[in-house]
Amino acid sequence: MNAPLTSSSQRVQAAAERLGLSISILEMPQSTRTAEEAAAACGCDVAQIVKSLVFQGAGSGQPYLLLVSGKNRVDEEGVAGHIGEALLRPDAAQVRSWTGYAIGGIPPFGHAMPLRTLIDRDLLGHDIVWAAAGTPRAVFSTDPKALMQATGAEVIAVA
Ligand code: 5CA
């Protein structure tokens, strides 16, 4: 039997409903904090894991959310060229304040403030991808194109 969702995961579920995205959140018995752990828990390829990475514009100070395939490392200079400013890595407290979630559980939508969102084109090559659902044990699966539409994400090559 499934345990009731945590309040963080309930917020993700509600945000998905507001966006018209139908998701089913799974609370895993094991950690899904990292892309590798999430892939093992979900029984999928690490490339199908959506990493939700928060960066900060060096000039503007504004946050950017990058939805990145678990197999890719972000080429920060390349992404900076796309958005027009250099990228900084904000600390965990800043990430939590912008998103409303702790690192390892940050979902791709439903944040404390609207975040300009970019999605790794490599995610769009899969039928199904898995993303964090508010905690480092909660995940959901979705069609990556539906995720792109629901989040209004721009498609970029991140790696
Ligand atoms: N639940 C999994 C996949 S569904 C997940 O959230 N993966 S993740 O990649 O999106 O989140 C972990 C990422 O958080 C790490 O790859 C790392 O880039 C980032 N991170 C880890 N520690 C910190 C920190 N102290 N400050 C800022 N970012 C961090």
Short mmCIF file of N, CA, C and O in Angstrom, two decimals, residues 65-144:
data_model
loop_
_atom_site.label_atom_id
_atom_site.label_comp_id
_atom_site.label_asym_id
_atom_site.label_seq_id
_atom_site.Cartn_x
_atom_site.Cartn_y
_atom_site.Cartn_z
N LEU A 65 16.26 27.83 -14.34
CA LEU A 65 16.10 26.40 -14.06
C LEU A 65 16.47 25.64 -15.33
O LEU A 65 15.86 25.85 -16.38
N LEU A 66 17.45 24.75 -15.20
CA LEU A 66 17.84 23.90 -16.32
C LEU A 66 17.36 22.49 -16.05
O LEU A 66 17.72 21.89 -15.02
N LEU A 67 16.56 21.96 -16.96
CA LEU A 67 16.10 20.57 -16.87
C LEU A 67 17.03 19.76 -17.75
O LEU A 67 17.02 19.90 -18.98
N VAL A 68 17.86 18.93 -17.13
CA VAL A 68 19.00 18.33 -17.81
C VAL A 68 18.93 16.81 -17.72
O VAL A 68 18.65 16.27 -16.63
N SER A 69 19.22 16.15 -18.82
CA SER A 69 19.30 14.68 -18.80
C SER A 69 20.36 14.23 -17.80
O SER A 69 21.46 14.79 -17.73
N GLY A 70 20.03 13.19 -17.05
CA GLY A 70 20.95 12.64 -16.05
C GLY A 70 22.28 12.22 -16.61
O GLY A 70 23.25 12.07 -15.86
N LYS A 71 22.38 12.03 -17.93
CA LYS A 71 23.66 11.61 -18.50
C LYS A 71 24.55 12.80 -18.82
O LYS A 71 25.73 12.61 -19.12
N ASN A 72 24.00 14.01 -18.79
CA ASN A 72 24.76 15.17 -19.26
C ASN A 72 25.28 16.04 -18.13
O ASN A 72 24.62 16.21 -17.11
N ARG A 73 26.46 16.59 -18.37
CA ARG A 73 27.00 17.66 -17.52
C ARG A 73 26.80 18.96 -18.27
O ARG A 73 27.04 19.04 -19.47
N VAL A 74 26.37 19.98 -17.56
CA VAL A 74 26.05 21.25 -18.21
C VAL A 74 27.33 21.95 -18.64
O VAL A 74 28.24 22.16 -17.83
N ASP A 75 27.37 22.32 -19.92
CA ASP A 75 28.43 23.19 -20.43
C ASP A 75 28.00 24.63 -20.09
O ASP A 75 27.24 25.24 -20.83
N GLU A 76 28.50 25.13 -18.95
CA GLU A 76 27.99 26.41 -18.46
C GLU A 76 28.30 27.55 -19.42
O GLU A 76 27.50 28.47 -19.57
N GLU A 77 29.45 27.49 -20.09
CA GLU A 77 29.79 28.57 -21.03
C GLU A 77 28.85 28.55 -22.23
O GLU A 77 28.43 29.59 -22.73
N GLY A 78 28.53 27.34 -22.69
CA GLY A 78 27.61 27.23 -23.83
C GLY A 78 26.23 27.77 -23.48
O GLY A 78 25.61 28.51 -24.26
N VAL A 79 25.72 27.41 -22.31
CA VAL A 79 24.41 27.90 -21.88
C VAL A 79 24.46 29.41 -21.67
O VAL A 79 23.52 30.14 -22.05
N ALA A 80 25.57 29.90 -21.12
CA ALA A 80 25.72 31.34 -20.93
C ALA A 80 25.63 32.08 -22.27
O ALA A 80 25.00 33.14 -22.36
N GLY A 81 26.23 31.49 -23.31
CA GLY A 81 26.14 32.10 -24.63
C GLY A 81 24.70 32.18 -25.12
O GLY A 81 24.29 33.16 -25.75
N HIS A 82 23.92 31.16 -24.79
CA HIS A 82 22.52 31.12 -25.21
C HIS A 82 21.69 32.18 -24.48
O HIS A 82 20.88 32.87 -25.10
N ILE A 83 21.90 32.30 -23.18
CA ILE A 83 21.03 33.22 -22.42
C ILE A 83 21.58 34.64 -22.36
O ILE A 83 20.86 35.57 -22.02
N GLY A 84 22.86 34.80 -22.68
CA GLY A 84 23.41 36.15 -22.76
C GLY A 84 24.05 36.67 -21.48
O GLY A 84 24.33 37.85 -21.38
N GLU A 85 24.26 35.80 -20.51
CA GLU A 85 25.03 36.20 -19.32
C GLU A 85 25.68 34.96 -18.71
O GLU A 85 25.21 33.84 -18.92
N ALA A 86 26.74 35.21 -17.96
CA ALA A 86 27.43 34.10 -17.29
C ALA A 86 26.55 33.53 -16.19
O ALA A 86 25.62 34.18 -15.71
N LEU A 87 26.85 32.29 -15.82
CA LEU A 87 26.05 31.59 -14.81
C LEU A 87 26.86 31.37 -13.55
O LEU A 87 28.03 31.00 -13.60
N LEU A 88 26.20 31.57 -12.43
CA LEU A 88 26.77 31.24 -11.12
C LEU A 88 25.97 30.09 -10.54
O LEU A 88 24.84 29.83 -10.94
N ARG A 89 26.59 29.36 -9.57
CA ARG A 89 25.86 28.32 -8.84
C ARG A 89 25.43 28.89 -7.49
O ARG A 89 26.27 29.14 -6.64
N PRO A 90 24.14 29.12 -7.31
CA PRO A 90 23.68 29.64 -6.02
C PRO A 90 23.83 28.58 -4.93
O PRO A 90 23.89 27.38 -5.22
N ASP A 91 23.89 29.02 -3.66
CA ASP A 91 24.01 28.03 -2.59
C ASP A 91 22.65 27.38 -2.32
O ASP A 91 21.61 27.79 -2.84
N ALA A 92 22.71 26.33 -1.49
CA ALA A 92 21.51 25.50 -1.26
C ALA A 92 20.37 26.31 -0.66
O ALA A 92 19.20 26.09 -0.99
N ALA A 93 20.70 27.27 0.21
CA ALA A 93 19.64 28.08 0.84
C ALA A 93 18.95 28.97 -0.19
O ALA A 93 17.72 29.13 -0.18
N GLN A 94 19.74 29.52 -1.11
CA GLN A 94 19.16 30.34 -2.17
C GLN A 94 18.27 29.51 -3.08
O GLN A 94 17.17 29.93 -3.46
N VAL A 95 18.74 28.31 -3.41
CA VAL A 95 17.95 27.42 -4.27
C VAL A 95 16.62 27.08 -3.59
O VAL A 95 15.56 27.10 -4.21
N ARG A 96 16.70 26.83 -2.29
CA ARG A 96 15.47 26.49 -1.57
C ARG A 96 14.51 27.68 -1.54
O ARG A 96 13.30 27.52 -1.66
N SER A 97 15.07 28.88 -1.37
CA SER A 97 14.18 30.04 -1.30
C SER A 97 13.50 30.31 -2.64
O SER A 97 12.33 30.66 -2.68
N TRP A 98 14.19 30.11 -3.75
CA TRP A 98 13.57 30.32 -5.06
C TRP A 98 12.56 29.22 -5.42
O TRP A 98 11.55 29.48 -6.06
N THR A 99 12.92 27.99 -5.04
CA THR A 99 12.08 26.87 -5.52
C THR A 99 11.04 26.43 -4.50
O THR A 99 9.99 25.90 -4.87
N GLY A 100 11.36 26.56 -3.22
CA GLY A 100 10.48 26.02 -2.18
C GLY A 100 10.76 24.57 -1.85
O GLY A 100 10.01 23.96 -1.08
N TYR A 101 11.85 24.02 -2.41
CA TYR A 101 12.18 22.60 -2.19
C TYR A 101 13.68 22.46 -1.93
O TYR A 101 14.49 23.28 -2.38
N ALA A 102 14.03 21.38 -1.25
CA ALA A 102 15.44 21.10 -0.97
C ALA A 102 16.09 20.41 -2.17
O ALA A 102 15.44 19.65 -2.90
N ILE A 103 17.38 20.67 -2.35
CA ILE A 103 18.16 20.01 -3.40
C ILE A 103 18.02 18.50 -3.27
O ILE A 103 18.06 17.96 -2.17
N GLY A 104 17.86 17.85 -4.41
CA GLY A 104 17.63 16.41 -4.42
C GLY A 104 16.16 16.07 -4.60
O GLY A 104 15.82 14.95 -4.95
N GLY A 105 15.29 17.06 -4.34
CA GLY A 105 13.86 16.85 -4.52
C GLY A 105 13.20 17.92 -5.36
O GLY A 105 11.96 17.95 -5.46
N ILE A 106 14.00 18.78 -5.97
CA ILE A 106 13.43 19.93 -6.69
C ILE A 106 12.67 19.45 -7.93
O ILE A 106 13.23 18.78 -8.80
N PRO A 107 11.39 19.77 -8.01
CA PRO A 107 10.61 19.37 -9.16
C PRO A 107 10.81 20.33 -10.33
O PRO A 107 11.33 21.44 -10.13
N PRO A 108 10.39 19.93 -11.52
CA PRO A 108 10.60 20.79 -12.69
C PRO A 108 9.58 21.92 -12.82
O PRO A 108 9.69 22.74 -13.73
N PHE A 109 8.60 21.99 -11.94
CA PHE A 109 7.60 23.07 -11.95
C PHE A 109 7.05 23.18 -10.54
O PHE A 109 7.38 22.37 -9.66
N GLY A 110 6.17 24.18 -10.34
CA GLY A 110 5.52 24.32 -9.03
C GLY A 110 6.40 24.99 -8.00
O GLY A 110 6.37 24.63 -6.82
N HIS A 111 7.18 25.98 -8.42
CA HIS A 111 8.16 26.60 -7.52
C HIS A 111 7.57 27.78 -6.77
O HIS A 111 6.49 28.27 -7.09
N ALA A 112 8.35 28.26 -5.80
CA ALA A 112 7.91 29.39 -4.97
C ALA A 112 7.82 30.67 -5.78
O ALA A 112 7.11 31.60 -5.40
N MET A 113 8.54 30.74 -6.89
CA MET A 113 8.44 31.87 -7.81
C MET A 113 8.61 31.34 -9.23
O MET A 113 9.16 30.26 -9.42
N PRO A 114 8.11 32.09 -10.22
CA PRO A 114 8.30 31.61 -11.59
C PRO A 114 9.78 31.62 -11.96
O PRO A 114 10.48 32.58 -11.67
N LEU A 115 10.25 30.54 -12.56
CA LEU A 115 11.66 30.44 -12.93
C LEU A 115 11.76 30.30 -14.45
O LEU A 115 11.07 29.45 -15.03
N ARG A 116 12.59 31.12 -15.07
CA ARG A 116 12.84 30.92 -16.51
C ARG A 116 13.45 29.53 -16.69
O ARG A 116 14.44 29.20 -16.04
N THR A 117 12.85 28.74 -17.55
CA THR A 117 13.16 27.31 -17.62
C THR A 117 13.66 26.93 -19.00
O THR A 117 13.07 27.33 -20.01
N LEU A 118 14.74 26.16 -19.02
CA LEU A 118 15.31 25.66 -20.26
C LEU A 118 15.41 24.14 -20.15
O LEU A 118 15.70 23.62 -19.07
N ILE A 119 15.13 23.45 -21.25
CA ILE A 119 15.15 21.97 -21.21
C ILE A 119 16.16 21.44 -22.21
O ILE A 119 16.24 21.90 -23.36
N ASP A 120 16.92 20.48 -21.75
CA ASP A 120 17.94 19.76 -22.53
C ASP A 120 17.26 19.00 -23.67
O ASP A 120 16.38 18.18 -23.43
N ARG A 121 17.68 19.27 -24.90
CA ARG A 121 17.06 18.61 -26.05
C ARG A 121 17.22 17.09 -25.96
O ARG A 121 16.42 16.34 -26.54
N ASP A 122 18.24 16.61 -25.27
CA ASP A 122 18.44 15.16 -25.17
C ASP A 122 17.29 14.48 -24.42
O ASP A 122 17.05 13.29 -24.60
N LEU A 123 16.60 15.23 -23.53
CA LEU A 123 15.46 14.62 -22.84
C LEU A 123 14.31 14.33 -23.79
O LEU A 123 13.51 13.42 -23.56
N LEU A 124 14.23 15.11 -24.87
CA LEU A 124 13.06 15.01 -25.76
C LEU A 124 13.14 13.78 -26.66
O LEU A 124 12.17 13.46 -27.34
N GLY A 125 14.27 13.08 -26.65
CA GLY A 125 14.41 11.87 -27.44
C GLY A 125 13.85 10.62 -26.78
O GLY A 125 13.91 9.54 -27.36
N HIS A 126 13.31 10.77 -25.58
CA HIS A 126 12.77 9.62 -24.84
C HIS A 126 11.25 9.67 -24.84
O HIS A 126 10.65 10.74 -24.89
N ASP A 127 10.62 8.49 -24.74
CA ASP A 127 9.16 8.45 -24.62
C ASP A 127 8.73 8.88 -23.23
O ASP A 127 7.69 9.52 -23.04
N ILE A 128 9.52 8.48 -22.24
CA ILE A 128 9.20 8.72 -20.83
C ILE A 128 10.45 9.20 -20.13
O ILE A 128 11.54 8.66 -20.35
N VAL A 129 10.29 10.21 -19.29
CA VAL A 129 11.38 10.62 -18.40
C VAL A 129 10.84 10.68 -16.97
O VAL A 129 9.62 10.71 -16.75
N TRP A 130 11.78 10.68 -16.00
CA TRP A 130 11.42 10.69 -14.58
C TRP A 130 12.03 11.91 -13.92
O TRP A 130 13.21 12.21 -14.14
N ALA A 131 11.24 12.58 -13.10
CA ALA A 131 11.71 13.81 -12.44
C ALA A 131 11.39 13.74 -10.95
O ALA A 131 10.53 12.95 -10.50
N ALA A 132 12.07 14.58 -10.19
CA ALA A 132 11.83 14.65 -8.74
C ALA A 132 10.47 15.28 -8.46
O ALA A 132 10.02 16.17 -9.17
N ALA A 133 9.86 14.83 -7.38
CA ALA A 133 8.50 15.27 -7.03
C ALA A 133 8.46 15.86 -5.62
O ALA A 133 7.54 15.61 -4.86
N GLY A 134 9.49 16.65 -5.28
CA GLY A 134 9.41 17.44 -4.05
C GLY A 134 10.29 16.98 -2.91
O GLY A 134 10.58 17.77 -2.02
N THR A 135 10.69 15.71 -2.92
CA THR A 135 11.57 15.19 -1.87
C THR A 135 12.60 14.24 -2.51
O THR A 135 12.40 13.79 -3.65
N PRO A 136 13.66 13.90 -1.78
CA PRO A 136 14.68 12.99 -2.33
C PRO A 136 14.27 11.52 -2.33
O PRO A 136 15.12 10.63 -2.45
N ARG A 137 12.97 11.24 -2.24
CA ARG A 137 12.44 9.88 -2.42
C ARG A 137 11.27 9.83 -3.38
O ARG A 137 10.75 8.75 -3.64
N ALA A 138 10.83 10.98 -3.85
CA ALA A 138 9.59 11.03 -4.63
C ALA A 138 9.91 11.37 -6.09
O ALA A 138 10.73 12.25 -6.37
N VAL A 139 9.26 10.64 -6.99
CA VAL A 139 9.47 10.82 -8.42
C VAL A 139 8.14 10.69 -9.16
O VAL A 139 7.17 10.15 -8.63
N PHE A 140 8.13 11.20 -10.38
CA PHE A 140 7.00 10.94 -11.27
C PHE A 140 7.55 10.79 -12.67
O PHE A 140 8.64 11.27 -12.99
N SER A 141 6.79 10.11 -13.52
CA SER A 141 7.19 9.97 -14.92
C SER A 141 6.27 10.80 -15.79
O SER A 141 5.12 11.08 -15.42
N THR A 142 6.81 11.21 -16.93
CA THR A 142 6.02 12.02 -17.86
C THR A 142 6.62 11.92 -19.25
O THR A 142 7.77 11.54 -19.42
N ASP A 143 5.79 12.28 -20.23
CA ASP A 143 6.27 12.49 -21.59
C ASP A 143 7.09 13.79 -21.59
O ASP A 143 6.57 14.83 -21.17
N PRO A 144 8.33 13.75 -22.03
CA PRO A 144 9.15 14.97 -21.95
C PRO A 144 8.58 16.14 -22.74
O PRO A 144 8.77 17.30 -22.36
#
